[in-house]
Structures are given as structure tokens and as C-alpha cells.
Short mmCIF file of C-alpha atoms and ligand atoms in Angstrom, two decimals:
data_model
loop_
_atom_site.label_atom_id
_atom_site.label_comp_id
_atom_site.label_asym_id
_atom_site.label_seq_id
_atom_site.Cartn_x
_atom_site.Cartn_y
_atom_site.Cartn_z
CA GLN A 1 -19.87 18.72 -28.54
CA LEU A 2 -19.60 15.08 -29.45
CA MET A 3 -15.83 15.38 -29.37
CA SER A 4 -15.83 16.81 -25.88
CA MET A 5 -18.23 14.14 -24.69
CA ARG A 6 -15.83 11.54 -26.00
CA CYS A 7 -12.89 13.11 -24.26
CA SER A 8 -14.62 13.36 -20.93
CA ASN A 9 -15.54 9.75 -21.32
CA ARG A 10 -12.10 8.35 -21.86
CA PHE A 11 -12.35 5.64 -19.27
CA THR A 12 -15.51 4.02 -20.60
CA THR A 13 -14.20 4.03 -24.12
CA THR A 14 -10.88 2.48 -23.20
CA ALA A 15 -12.57 0.00 -20.93
CA ILE A 16 -14.28 -1.54 -23.87
CA THR A 17 -11.71 -1.21 -26.60
CA ASN A 18 -8.50 -1.94 -24.70
CA THR A 19 -9.56 -4.80 -22.48
CA PRO A 20 -7.49 -7.78 -23.56
CA SER A 21 -9.67 -10.02 -25.70
CA ILE A 22 -9.21 -12.96 -23.35
CA ILE A 23 -11.29 -11.25 -20.73
CA ARG A 24 -13.32 -8.81 -22.76
CA PRO A 25 -16.89 -8.26 -21.65
CA ILE A 26 -19.45 -9.50 -24.14
CA ALA A 27 -22.38 -7.24 -23.37
CA LEU A 28 -23.07 -3.72 -22.21
CA LEU A 29 -25.17 -2.27 -19.45
CA ASN A 30 -26.00 1.14 -18.12
CA THR A 31 -25.11 1.26 -14.42
CA SER A 32 -25.89 4.89 -13.66
CA ARG A 33 -29.04 3.83 -11.82
CA HIS A 34 -26.93 2.23 -9.07
CA PHE A 35 -23.91 4.52 -9.14
CA PRO A 36 -24.47 8.23 -9.51
CA SER A 37 -20.74 8.64 -10.07
CA SER A 38 -20.98 6.53 -13.20
CA ARG A 39 -23.20 9.15 -14.83
CA ARG A 40 -20.27 11.39 -15.47
CA HIS A 41 -18.55 8.54 -17.27
CA LEU A 42 -21.45 7.82 -19.54
CA SER A 43 -22.37 9.68 -22.63
CA PHE A 44 -24.61 9.02 -25.53
CA GLY A 45 -23.97 5.61 -27.03
CA GLN A 46 -21.33 4.67 -24.50
CA GLN A 47 -22.00 2.49 -21.52
CA THR A 48 -20.03 0.59 -18.95
CA PRO A 49 -19.37 -3.11 -19.43
CA ASN A 50 -21.48 -5.71 -17.67
CA PHE A 51 -18.74 -8.23 -17.03
CA GLN A 52 -20.16 -11.42 -18.35
CA TRP A 53 -16.95 -13.06 -19.37
CA GLN A 54 -15.88 -14.97 -22.35
CA SER A 55 -14.12 -18.05 -21.16
CA SER A 56 -10.51 -17.26 -20.75
CA ARG A 57 -8.07 -20.09 -21.03
CA ALA A 58 -5.09 -17.86 -20.32
CA LEU A 59 -6.62 -16.58 -17.12
CA GLU A 60 -7.72 -20.07 -16.07
CA ALA A 61 -4.19 -21.38 -16.53
CA TRP A 62 -2.68 -18.66 -14.35
CA VAL A 63 -5.39 -18.88 -11.70
CA GLU A 64 -4.45 -22.55 -11.32
CA LYS A 65 -0.85 -21.66 -10.40
CA PRO A 66 -0.24 -21.12 -6.69
CA ALA A 67 1.54 -17.93 -5.63
CA ARG A 68 5.04 -18.49 -4.23
CA PRO A 69 5.36 -16.15 -1.23
CA VAL A 70 8.80 -15.00 -0.13
CA SER A 71 10.18 -14.08 3.27
CA LEU A 72 12.30 -11.04 4.04
CA ARG A 73 15.26 -13.41 4.28
CA GLN A 74 14.64 -14.68 0.77
CA LEU A 75 14.36 -11.13 -0.53
CA ILE A 76 17.71 -10.45 1.11
CA PHE A 77 19.21 -13.63 -0.33
CA PHE A 78 18.48 -12.54 -3.94
CA GLY A 79 20.55 -9.42 -3.35
CA GLY A 80 23.20 -8.64 -0.80
CA ARG A 81 26.83 -8.31 -1.61
CA HIS A 82 26.74 -11.60 -3.49
CA LEU A 83 24.44 -10.08 -6.08
CA ASP A 84 25.63 -11.22 -9.49
CA GLU A 85 24.05 -11.50 -12.91
CA ARG A 86 22.69 -15.01 -12.25
CA ARG A 87 20.89 -13.88 -9.09
CA LEU A 88 19.60 -10.75 -10.77
CA LEU A 89 18.12 -12.79 -13.62
CA ASP A 90 16.64 -15.30 -11.16
CA SER A 91 14.98 -12.40 -9.39
CA ALA A 92 13.70 -11.02 -12.72
CA ASN A 93 12.19 -14.36 -13.72
CA TYR A 94 10.62 -14.83 -10.32
CA VAL A 95 8.89 -11.45 -10.61
CA ARG A 96 8.00 -12.09 -14.27
CA THR A 97 6.00 -15.23 -13.41
CA GLU A 98 4.82 -14.20 -9.96
CA LEU A 99 3.14 -10.94 -10.97
CA PRO A 100 0.70 -12.46 -13.50
CA THR A 101 -0.04 -15.30 -11.06
CA ARG A 102 -0.88 -12.95 -8.21
CA ILE A 103 -2.84 -10.59 -10.47
CA ALA A 104 -4.80 -13.51 -11.98
CA HIS A 105 -5.96 -14.57 -8.52
CA ARG A 106 -7.25 -11.11 -7.78
CA ILE A 107 -8.95 -10.81 -11.18
CA ARG A 108 -10.74 -14.02 -10.33
CA ASP A 109 -11.81 -12.56 -6.96
CA MET A 110 -13.24 -9.56 -8.75
CA GLN A 111 -15.10 -11.74 -11.21
CA LYS A 112 -16.81 -13.41 -8.26
CA LEU A 113 -18.16 -10.12 -6.91
CA PRO A 114 -21.86 -9.46 -7.43
CA TYR A 115 -22.50 -8.23 -10.91
CA VAL A 116 -23.71 -4.83 -9.76
CA VAL A 117 -20.56 -4.24 -7.71
CA VAL A 118 -18.13 -4.92 -10.54
CA THR A 119 -19.99 -2.47 -12.72
CA ASN A 120 -19.21 0.32 -10.29
CA PRO A 121 -17.02 2.67 -12.34
CA HIS A 122 -14.21 2.81 -9.78
CA ILE A 123 -14.08 -0.93 -9.23
CA SER A 124 -14.31 -1.62 -12.93
CA TYR A 125 -11.50 0.88 -13.55
CA VAL A 126 -9.26 -1.15 -11.22
CA TYR A 127 -10.44 -4.38 -12.83
CA GLN A 128 -9.49 -2.95 -16.19
CA LEU A 129 -6.00 -2.01 -14.95
CA TYR A 130 -5.48 -5.50 -13.59
CA CYS A 131 -6.62 -7.13 -16.83
CA GLU A 132 -4.19 -5.01 -18.80
CA ALA A 133 -1.31 -5.66 -16.39
CA PHE A 134 -2.05 -9.38 -16.39
CA ASP A 135 -2.09 -9.49 -20.16
CA SER A 136 1.14 -7.55 -20.48
CA PHE A 137 3.10 -9.53 -17.85
CA ARG A 138 1.97 -12.98 -18.91
CA LYS A 139 3.35 -12.35 -22.40
CA ILE A 140 6.87 -11.44 -21.29
CA LYS A 141 9.30 -14.15 -22.35
CA GLU A 142 11.99 -15.62 -20.12
CA ILE A 143 14.66 -13.08 -19.18
CA HIS A 144 18.07 -14.33 -20.33
CA ASN A 145 20.37 -11.35 -20.12
CA GLN A 146 20.77 -7.79 -18.84
CA ASP A 147 19.23 -6.34 -21.95
CA ASP A 148 16.04 -8.38 -21.42
CA ASN A 149 16.09 -7.32 -17.78
CA ASP A 150 16.37 -3.62 -18.62
CA LYS A 151 13.33 -3.90 -20.88
CA PHE A 152 11.47 -5.79 -18.18
CA CYS A 153 12.33 -3.10 -15.64
CA ALA A 154 10.92 -0.43 -17.96
CA VAL A 155 7.60 -2.34 -18.09
CA LEU A 156 7.64 -2.72 -14.30
CA LYS A 157 8.21 0.99 -13.74
CA GLN A 158 5.41 1.91 -16.09
CA ALA A 159 3.00 -0.52 -14.38
CA LEU A 160 3.91 0.78 -10.90
CA HIS A 161 3.18 4.27 -12.11
CA ARG A 162 -0.10 3.40 -13.81
CA HIS A 163 -1.38 1.68 -10.68
CA LEU A 164 -0.89 4.69 -8.42
CA THR A 165 -4.58 5.49 -8.38
CA VAL A 166 -5.67 1.97 -7.40
CA ILE A 167 -6.17 2.63 -3.68
CA PRO A 168 -8.21 5.84 -3.96
CA LYS A 169 -10.29 4.19 -6.67
CA LEU A 170 -10.92 1.12 -4.53
CA VAL A 171 -11.82 3.24 -1.50
CA MET A 172 -14.33 5.21 -3.55
CA GLY A 173 -15.70 2.06 -5.15
CA VAL A 174 -16.17 0.30 -1.83
CA LEU A 175 -17.96 3.28 -0.30
CA GLU A 176 -20.29 3.48 -3.26
CA CYS A 177 -21.06 -0.23 -2.96
CA ARG A 178 -21.94 -0.15 0.74
CA GLU A 179 -25.60 -0.83 0.06
CA LEU A 180 -24.84 -3.71 -2.26
CA MET A 181 -22.66 -6.02 -0.17
CA SER A 182 -22.28 -6.61 3.54
CA PRO A 183 -19.50 -4.65 5.29
CA GLU A 184 -17.84 -7.98 6.16
CA GLN A 185 -17.72 -9.05 2.51
CA LEU A 186 -16.48 -5.66 1.35
CA ASP A 187 -13.79 -5.55 4.03
CA LYS A 188 -12.62 -9.08 3.20
CA PHE A 189 -12.42 -8.12 -0.45
CA MET A 190 -10.44 -4.95 0.34
CA ASN A 191 -8.08 -6.67 2.76
CA THR A 192 -7.23 -9.39 0.27
CA LEU A 193 -6.84 -6.98 -2.64
CA LEU A 194 -4.67 -4.54 -0.71
CA ARG A 195 -2.46 -7.18 0.81
CA SER A 196 -1.92 -8.68 -2.59
CA ARG A 197 -1.17 -5.25 -4.03
CA ILE A 198 1.45 -4.58 -1.37
CA SER A 199 3.00 -7.95 -2.18
CA ARG A 200 3.20 -7.22 -5.91
CA ARG A 201 4.70 -3.81 -5.35
CA VAL A 202 7.22 -5.24 -2.89
CA ILE A 203 8.56 -7.86 -5.29
CA ALA A 204 8.51 -5.42 -8.24
CA GLU A 205 10.26 -2.64 -6.31
CA GLN A 206 12.73 -5.06 -4.78
CA HIS A 207 13.72 -6.23 -8.22
CA LEU A 208 14.06 -2.64 -9.49
CA ALA A 209 16.20 -1.78 -6.47
CA LEU A 210 18.42 -4.84 -7.04
CA THR A 211 18.82 -3.87 -10.68
CA ASP A 212 19.84 -0.35 -9.63
CA THR A 213 22.36 -1.78 -7.17
CA PHE A 214 23.71 -4.09 -9.85
CA HIS A 215 24.22 -1.18 -12.25
CA SER A 216 25.58 1.11 -9.55
CA PRO A 217 29.24 2.13 -10.07
CA PHE A 218 29.84 1.15 -6.45
CA HIS A 219 28.59 -2.37 -6.83
CA PHE A 220 31.50 -4.79 -6.93
CA PRO A 221 30.24 -8.29 -6.26
CA ASP A 222 33.49 -9.32 -4.63
CA SER A 223 34.22 -6.12 -2.79
CA SER A 224 34.12 -5.88 0.97
CA PRO A 225 30.96 -4.46 2.52
CA GLU A 226 33.13 -1.72 3.98
CA HIS A 227 33.29 0.02 0.63
CA PRO A 228 32.75 3.68 1.60
CA ASN A 229 29.97 4.29 -0.89
CA ALA A 230 28.10 1.03 -0.59
CA HIS A 231 25.09 0.61 1.70
CA PRO A 232 25.82 -2.82 3.09
CA ASP A 233 22.77 -2.58 5.35
CA PHE A 234 20.32 -2.16 2.50
CA VAL A 235 19.47 -5.07 0.24
CA GLY A 236 17.13 -3.58 -2.31
CA GLU A 237 14.25 -2.18 -0.29
CA VAL A 238 15.04 -4.18 2.85
CA PHE A 239 16.98 -2.41 5.58
CA LEU A 240 18.86 -4.99 7.62
CA ARG A 241 19.30 -2.71 10.62
CA CYS A 242 16.01 -0.91 11.23
CA ASN A 243 16.50 0.86 14.54
CA ALA A 244 13.16 0.90 16.37
CA LYS A 245 13.91 4.04 18.38
CA GLU A 246 15.19 5.99 15.39
CA VAL A 247 12.13 5.08 13.33
CA VAL A 248 9.83 6.29 16.11
CA GLU A 249 11.81 9.53 16.55
CA TYR A 250 11.77 10.14 12.85
CA CYS A 251 8.02 9.47 12.48
CA GLY A 252 7.43 11.55 15.62
CA ARG A 253 9.16 14.61 14.20
CA LEU A 254 7.23 14.42 10.97
CA THR A 255 3.82 13.82 12.54
CA GLN A 256 4.40 16.68 14.99
CA LYS A 257 5.23 18.89 12.04
CA LEU A 258 2.06 17.76 10.32
CA ALA A 259 0.03 18.59 13.45
CA ARG A 260 1.50 22.11 13.59
CA LYS A 261 0.49 22.60 9.99
CA ALA A 262 -3.03 21.35 10.67
CA TYR A 263 -3.78 23.07 14.02
CA GLY A 264 -1.62 26.18 13.77
CA ASP A 265 1.49 27.23 15.64
CA ASN A 266 -0.43 28.15 18.80
CA ALA A 267 -1.77 24.65 19.33
CA PRO A 268 0.21 22.52 21.80
CA VAL A 269 1.66 19.41 20.16
CA PRO A 270 2.14 16.41 22.48
CA GLU A 271 5.66 15.37 23.38
CA ILE A 272 6.60 11.82 22.34
CA ILE A 273 8.36 9.82 25.06
CA ILE A 274 10.12 6.62 23.98
CA GLU A 275 10.78 3.91 26.56
CA GLY A 276 11.81 0.25 26.80
CA HIS A 277 14.39 -1.58 24.69
CA LEU A 278 15.91 1.40 22.96
CA ASP A 279 18.67 -0.47 21.15
CA THR A 280 16.34 -2.78 19.20
CA ILE A 281 17.49 -3.49 15.64
CA PHE A 282 15.83 -5.81 13.11
CA PRO A 283 15.46 -6.28 9.32
CA TYR A 284 12.37 -4.72 7.74
CA ILE A 285 11.17 -2.61 4.83
CA PRO A 286 11.42 0.89 6.33
CA SER A 287 8.56 2.35 4.28
CA HIS A 288 6.16 -0.25 5.74
CA LEU A 289 7.24 0.40 9.31
CA GLU A 290 7.10 4.15 8.83
CA TYR A 291 3.61 3.93 7.37
CA MET A 292 2.32 2.03 10.43
CA ILE A 293 4.13 4.01 13.13
CA GLY A 294 3.34 7.25 11.31
CA GLU A 295 -0.39 6.48 11.16
CA LEU A 296 -0.54 5.42 14.83
CA LEU A 297 1.24 8.57 15.92
CA ARG A 298 -0.89 10.72 13.70
CA ASN A 299 -4.06 9.28 15.28
CA SER A 300 -2.70 9.72 18.81
CA ILE A 301 -1.51 13.29 18.25
CA GLN A 302 -4.82 14.26 16.67
CA ALA A 303 -6.90 12.68 19.45
CA THR A 304 -4.74 14.29 22.15
CA ILE A 305 -4.93 17.78 20.67
CA GLU A 306 -8.64 17.53 19.99
CA ARG A 307 -9.40 16.39 23.52
CA HIS A 308 -7.17 18.78 25.46
CA TYR A 309 -6.74 21.92 23.35
CA ASN A 310 -9.23 24.73 23.48
CA PRO A 311 -8.55 27.15 20.59
CA ALA A 312 -10.82 29.75 22.23
CA ASN A 313 -8.52 29.98 25.26
CA PRO A 314 -5.74 32.54 24.59
CA GLU A 315 -3.57 31.22 27.47
CA PRO A 316 -0.65 28.87 26.60
CA GLN A 317 -1.91 25.32 26.97
CA GLN A 318 -0.30 21.94 27.52
CA VAL A 319 -1.42 18.49 26.44
CA PRO A 320 -0.37 15.11 27.88
CA PRO A 321 2.52 13.29 26.16
CA ILE A 322 2.31 10.17 24.02
CA HIS A 323 4.30 7.21 25.36
CA ILE A 324 5.84 4.67 23.03
CA LEU A 325 7.16 1.49 24.57
CA ILE A 326 9.49 -0.70 22.51
CA CYS A 327 9.64 -4.34 23.61
CA HIS A 328 12.23 -6.67 22.11
CA ALA A 329 10.94 -10.24 22.57
CA PRO A 330 12.72 -13.35 21.19
CA GLN A 331 10.48 -13.61 18.11
CA HIS A 332 8.90 -10.18 17.90
CA ILE A 333 9.30 -6.48 18.30
CA ILE A 334 6.28 -4.86 19.92
CA PHE A 335 5.51 -1.16 19.84
CA ARG A 336 2.90 0.09 22.30
CA VAL A 337 1.63 3.58 21.51
CA SER A 338 -0.31 5.04 24.47
CA ASP A 339 -2.15 8.32 24.38
CA GLN A 340 -4.59 10.22 26.60
CA GLY A 341 -6.75 11.36 23.74
CA GLY A 342 -10.02 10.18 25.30
CA GLY A 343 -10.15 6.68 23.78
CA ILE A 344 -12.69 5.42 21.30
CA GLN A 345 -16.37 5.04 22.08
CA ASN A 346 -17.45 1.43 22.36
CA SER A 347 -20.04 1.94 19.65
CA GLU A 348 -17.28 3.13 17.27
CA LEU A 349 -14.79 0.39 18.09
CA GLU A 350 -16.19 -2.19 15.70
CA ASN A 351 -15.86 0.26 12.80
CA ILE A 352 -12.25 1.24 13.20
CA TRP A 353 -10.92 -1.62 11.06
CA SER A 354 -13.47 -1.23 8.34
CA PHE A 355 -12.81 0.15 4.88
CA SER A 356 -16.52 0.41 4.18
CA LYS A 357 -18.08 1.86 7.34
CA GLY A 358 -16.29 5.18 7.68
CA SER A 359 -18.78 8.02 7.61
CA LYS A 360 -16.42 11.00 7.84
CA ARG A 361 -14.66 9.71 4.80
CA ASP A 362 -17.36 10.51 2.29
CA THR A 363 -16.81 14.24 2.24
CA GLN A 364 -13.19 13.77 1.29
CA LEU A 365 -13.81 11.53 -1.64
CA GLN A 366 -13.60 14.03 -4.43
CA ASN A 367 -10.06 14.86 -3.33
CA LEU A 368 -9.05 11.25 -3.24
CA ALA A 369 -9.41 10.91 -6.96
CA MET A 370 -6.87 13.65 -7.49
CA ILE A 371 -4.29 12.97 -4.82
CA PRO A 372 -2.31 9.78 -4.59
CA ALA A 373 -2.09 10.40 -0.87
CA LEU A 374 -2.43 6.74 -0.15
CA ALA A 375 0.74 5.95 -1.94
CA ALA A 376 1.88 2.77 -0.33
CA THR A 377 5.58 3.09 -0.84
CA MET A 378 8.28 5.59 -1.51
CA GLN A 379 8.27 4.77 -5.16
CA GLU A 380 4.56 5.52 -5.44
CA LEU A 381 5.21 8.98 -4.11
CA GLU A 382 8.23 9.60 -6.24
CA THR A 383 6.46 8.58 -9.39
CA SER A 384 3.38 10.57 -8.44
CA GLY A 385 5.42 13.74 -8.09
CA PHE A 386 3.88 14.36 -4.66
CA GLY A 387 6.86 13.31 -2.61
CA HIS A 388 9.68 15.51 -1.61
CA SER A 389 12.84 13.87 -0.54
CA VAL A 390 13.71 13.41 3.07
CA THR A 391 17.14 11.90 3.27
CA ARG A 392 17.69 9.68 6.26
CA LYS A 393 20.86 9.25 8.24
CA ASP A 394 21.66 6.14 6.26
CA GLY A 395 21.44 8.04 3.00
CA HIS A 396 18.17 6.48 1.87
CA GLU A 397 14.98 8.38 1.36
CA SER A 398 11.94 7.92 3.50
CA SER A 399 8.38 7.19 2.55
CA LEU A 400 7.22 9.45 5.32
CA THR A 401 7.22 12.27 2.83
CA ARG A 402 3.63 11.19 2.31
CA LEU A 403 2.73 12.50 5.72
CA THR A 404 4.12 15.92 5.08
CA SER A 405 3.09 16.15 1.46
CA ARG A 406 -0.53 15.24 2.16
CA PRO A 407 -2.73 18.30 2.64
CA PRO A 408 -2.93 18.50 6.43
CA ASN A 409 -6.70 18.55 6.69
CA LEU A 410 -7.29 15.69 4.30
CA LYS A 411 -8.45 12.85 6.51
CA LEU A 412 -8.46 9.70 4.49
CA GLY A 413 -9.90 7.58 7.23
CA ILE A 414 -8.27 4.31 6.26
CA GLY A 415 -4.98 4.71 8.13
CA LEU A 416 -5.80 2.05 10.72
CA PRO A 417 -7.17 -0.70 8.46
CA MET A 418 -4.39 -0.03 5.98
CA SER A 419 -1.76 -0.21 8.74
CA ARG A 420 -3.18 -3.56 9.81
CA VAL A 421 -2.89 -4.80 6.23
CA TYR A 422 0.79 -3.81 6.29
CA ALA A 423 1.35 -5.46 9.69
CA GLU A 424 -0.33 -8.73 8.72
CA TYR A 425 1.40 -8.89 5.36
CA TRP A 426 4.71 -9.78 7.11
CA ALA A 427 2.88 -11.95 9.66
CA GLY A 428 2.61 -9.22 12.30
CA LYS A 429 -0.40 -7.89 14.22
CA LEU A 430 -2.04 -4.60 15.04
CA GLU A 431 -4.49 -4.27 17.93
CA ILE A 432 -6.21 -1.32 19.55
CA HIS A 433 -7.34 -1.23 23.17
CA SER A 434 -9.50 1.70 24.08
CA LEU A 435 -9.93 3.01 27.60
CA GLU A 436 -13.08 4.93 26.91
CA GLY A 437 -12.94 8.46 28.30
CA TYR A 438 -9.18 8.27 28.94
CA GLY A 439 -7.03 7.16 26.01
CA THR A 440 -5.97 4.47 23.59
CA ASP A 441 -3.22 1.84 23.55
CA ALA A 442 -2.17 0.55 20.13
CA PHE A 443 -0.05 -2.62 19.97
CA LEU A 444 1.95 -3.18 16.82
CA GLN A 445 3.74 -6.54 16.67
CA ILE A 446 6.44 -7.07 14.06
CA SER A 447 8.01 -10.41 13.29
CA LYS A 448 11.67 -9.98 14.20
CA LEU A 449 13.52 -12.70 12.42
CA GLY A 450 12.56 -12.02 8.83
CA ASN A 451 11.83 -15.71 8.33
CA LYS A 452 8.05 -15.31 8.05
CA SER A 453 6.70 -15.48 4.51
CA GLU A 454 4.39 -12.89 3.06
CA GLN A 455 0.78 -13.56 4.10
CA LEU A 456 -0.91 -13.09 0.76
CA THR A 457 -4.53 -13.70 1.68
CA LEU A 458 -6.67 -13.78 4.80
CA ASP A 459 -7.23 -17.53 4.61
CA GLY A 460 -3.77 -18.46 3.36
CA LEU A 461 -4.95 -19.29 -0.18
C1 COI B 1 -0.50 -2.37 -8.18
O1 COI B 1 0.14 -1.42 -7.76
O2 COI B 1 -1.73 -2.43 -8.06
C2 COI B 1 0.19 -3.48 -8.85
O3 COI B 1 -0.42 -4.47 -9.11
C3 COI B 1 1.64 -3.30 -9.19
C4 COI B 1 2.13 -4.25 -10.25
C5 COI B 1 1.44 -4.10 -11.56
C6 COI B 1 3.62 -4.10 -10.39
#
């Protein structure tokens, strides 16, 4: 019996024994009084850490370093057809020093949370992951050659995989801590943490993609971009020629398919009408754009069906279409998604951006722990084994697999705030205007020129 208690209590045990000594907690506390979920982690003689910290010179030193944000253009500059060993190693060393810096800042944020919040088992699980990742990355020595880089890439891949559960864990943690911090504080914490996480995954995945390109048999640094097997329009994860209309069509098809799965073949699925500047092309990371457009369409389709479809009526029914307007301005691309799904009640409007106020979300939480449905990028899905490949016209695979691979009735409830995190990360915007009783207009603004740096925190720090 003792053995099985130990096994079921793996997290708590590792939390204490594996935490790097620089940041190891020095005392123990039982938190099950505050967090019912922590009870299943606790067994006789084992308790969660209380997070009073030994002073940590290593952490202090890294917290002092400022992050060095990059722009899409800089990401492109590292790669492209001029990618050579020097540039690859520069990219490797940038990621090698940038990851521990960015993680150290977030560890420090977590250390500033109220004591009782950090002891939440989900939050402390994430804290633990970050401490381990920080400790492993800060120790990696300068990367001098391809051999060093290959080893570094193996560590990166493993870390990306290990961190797949971070978002569901954070969502559960934040919901369990609703009574302990104000919604504003919790949302600020989540926004900063998630934006920073996107940024770390972007630079890590970009470097992995550049390394793949470098090793690809079709990569000849001096060859012309017309090489039949090269993808001159992709530099790592950045697609230089994102076609706004094609992205919308693609997301539309997949979200319509998802709606059919969720509501049954008899339910009418709204048509998606695309208008405006239909030849708009700009550089972006397709998985980010697809996440945002996919979530907006998913919301609009769901609202439209739920407002206009009556499953009790056996007659064929029709629902109003969703209109997407693409506007190509000098500095920005704007997508306006308009539906007639009844809008959002005024009393609900202030909650739509919150990670901590969702009420419907609670019932889904058990599932969240099991399903990495909030995978933020293609790689998260691939490594989680939940994705199935959808090959795009340009030969690359799309992150939208998450929409079709997610169980159709699993409403995660953070699509909107998460989409805004994505939009703001590359200095864009996401706004919702509700016409109560009629429909909703969502405005997604994307910075067109690729010269805006990552926005790592809410206050620019
Ligand atoms: C995360 O996914 O949370 C990360 O921090 C990724 C990084 C360790 C490469």
C-alpha cells in the first residue's frame, strides 16, 4: 500500500527531491486545506513545498539580465537562403542565453505571488518545471560547432515536450486560486506568463526549424531560391507570404467541420463570406494566425448555430452567414469577423477576456489535465501525439489540427483571452464589439511589416 501511495504521489516527491538546489524550498507545508485538488497529491509523510526560498545567486544573476526581444524580420534574418553555419550557431547561442533569462523573469514573478497561491499543486507543478528548465539551460556552455548544436537541439526538443501540460495546469491553478487573488491580478499573471511562454516556444522552435533546414538535403546556402524542393517562402516557422484569404478559407473549412461533428449532420452550419482586400499577403507565423482566426470563427459559428437552430424542428433550417472583411492598411492587416449569433450580454462582456472568471469552464477541468488541447503550436501537437497532419498547399503542416483533434464538445473557455495574448505578442490587437441581441464583431489587427518586436510583458519590462 505504501508503494502505491508513493507512485500516486509522484509529483510531490519529485517536487522536493528534484528541485535544483539553488531554488529548493526550505520548509514544508500541507496545503490541502486551501486546495482540495492537492489532497490527491498528498500522502502520509509527504507534503507540498511552502516556497520560502534559499537565496539564489544564479537566479538573481539571470533576473538582472534584460530579455532581448526579436522581431519577425530578425527571425527571418537568422535563416533565409543565406543560412550558414555561422548564422545557425549565432541563433543557437541566442536561444541558449535567452531561454534562461526569460524563464528566470517568470520564476521571479511566481515567487512574488502570495504564498498560498504558489502552493497550489498546479501552479507549483509549473513552477517546478520552470526551475528545472532554468537550471538545465543556464548550464549549457557556448555552442561552437554543429555537434554542440545537435546536443542543444535534443535538450530543446525534450523541454518543449515536457512543457506541453503547462497551459492546462495554469488554467486549473488559476481557477482554484480565484478566491485568493483578485481577478485582475490573476489575469495579469496569466497574460504575462502565457505571452512569455509563447515567446520562448517561438525562439526554440524557430531554432529547431533552422537546424532542420540547415541539415536538409535541399539546403544549399548558395543555391537559387527557385530550387524545386526548397520552400523559399518559409524561414523556419515564419511564412513570408501568408495569404489572408487562404488562411480564412482554411480555418473556415476546419471550423465548419468541427461544428458538424459537434452539432450533428442535420444542423445548419453558417456559410463564411470573405470580402475586402482578398490579395493581402504578409509575413507571419501561420500557427499563430490560424489559432486566432480559428478561435474567432469557432465562437461565431457556435453562437450562430445556438441562436438560430432548433434541433426539435424536423424541417431543414438555415442560419445567417458569417462575414469576414480583410482590410489591408499601410501598417496593418485587419480582419473583421461579423456574426449574427445574438451578441454578448453586457453583463458578460467584462468577463470575456478573463482567464479566471469563466464559470462554464469548471466542469471541463478534469479533461484538461489529460488533453493537451491548448497546444500553442504545431510542434506541441505533434509531440503530444494528438495532432494529425493536415498538409497545406505550400507543403507545410498546419496547427489547425488542434481544432479537429480536440473532442468537439470540450469547451476550454480560454480561446478569446488566449487569442488576444497571441495578437498582442507581435504587437497586434484583438477587440470585440457586441451588438446585444443581434451579433458580434471581432476586430483582429496584425502588424503587417514584421518590424515590431515581440511584446514580452504587459508593461514592457
Ligand atoms: C514552455 O513551453 O513553457 C517553455 O518554457 C518552453 C521552453 C522550455 C523551450
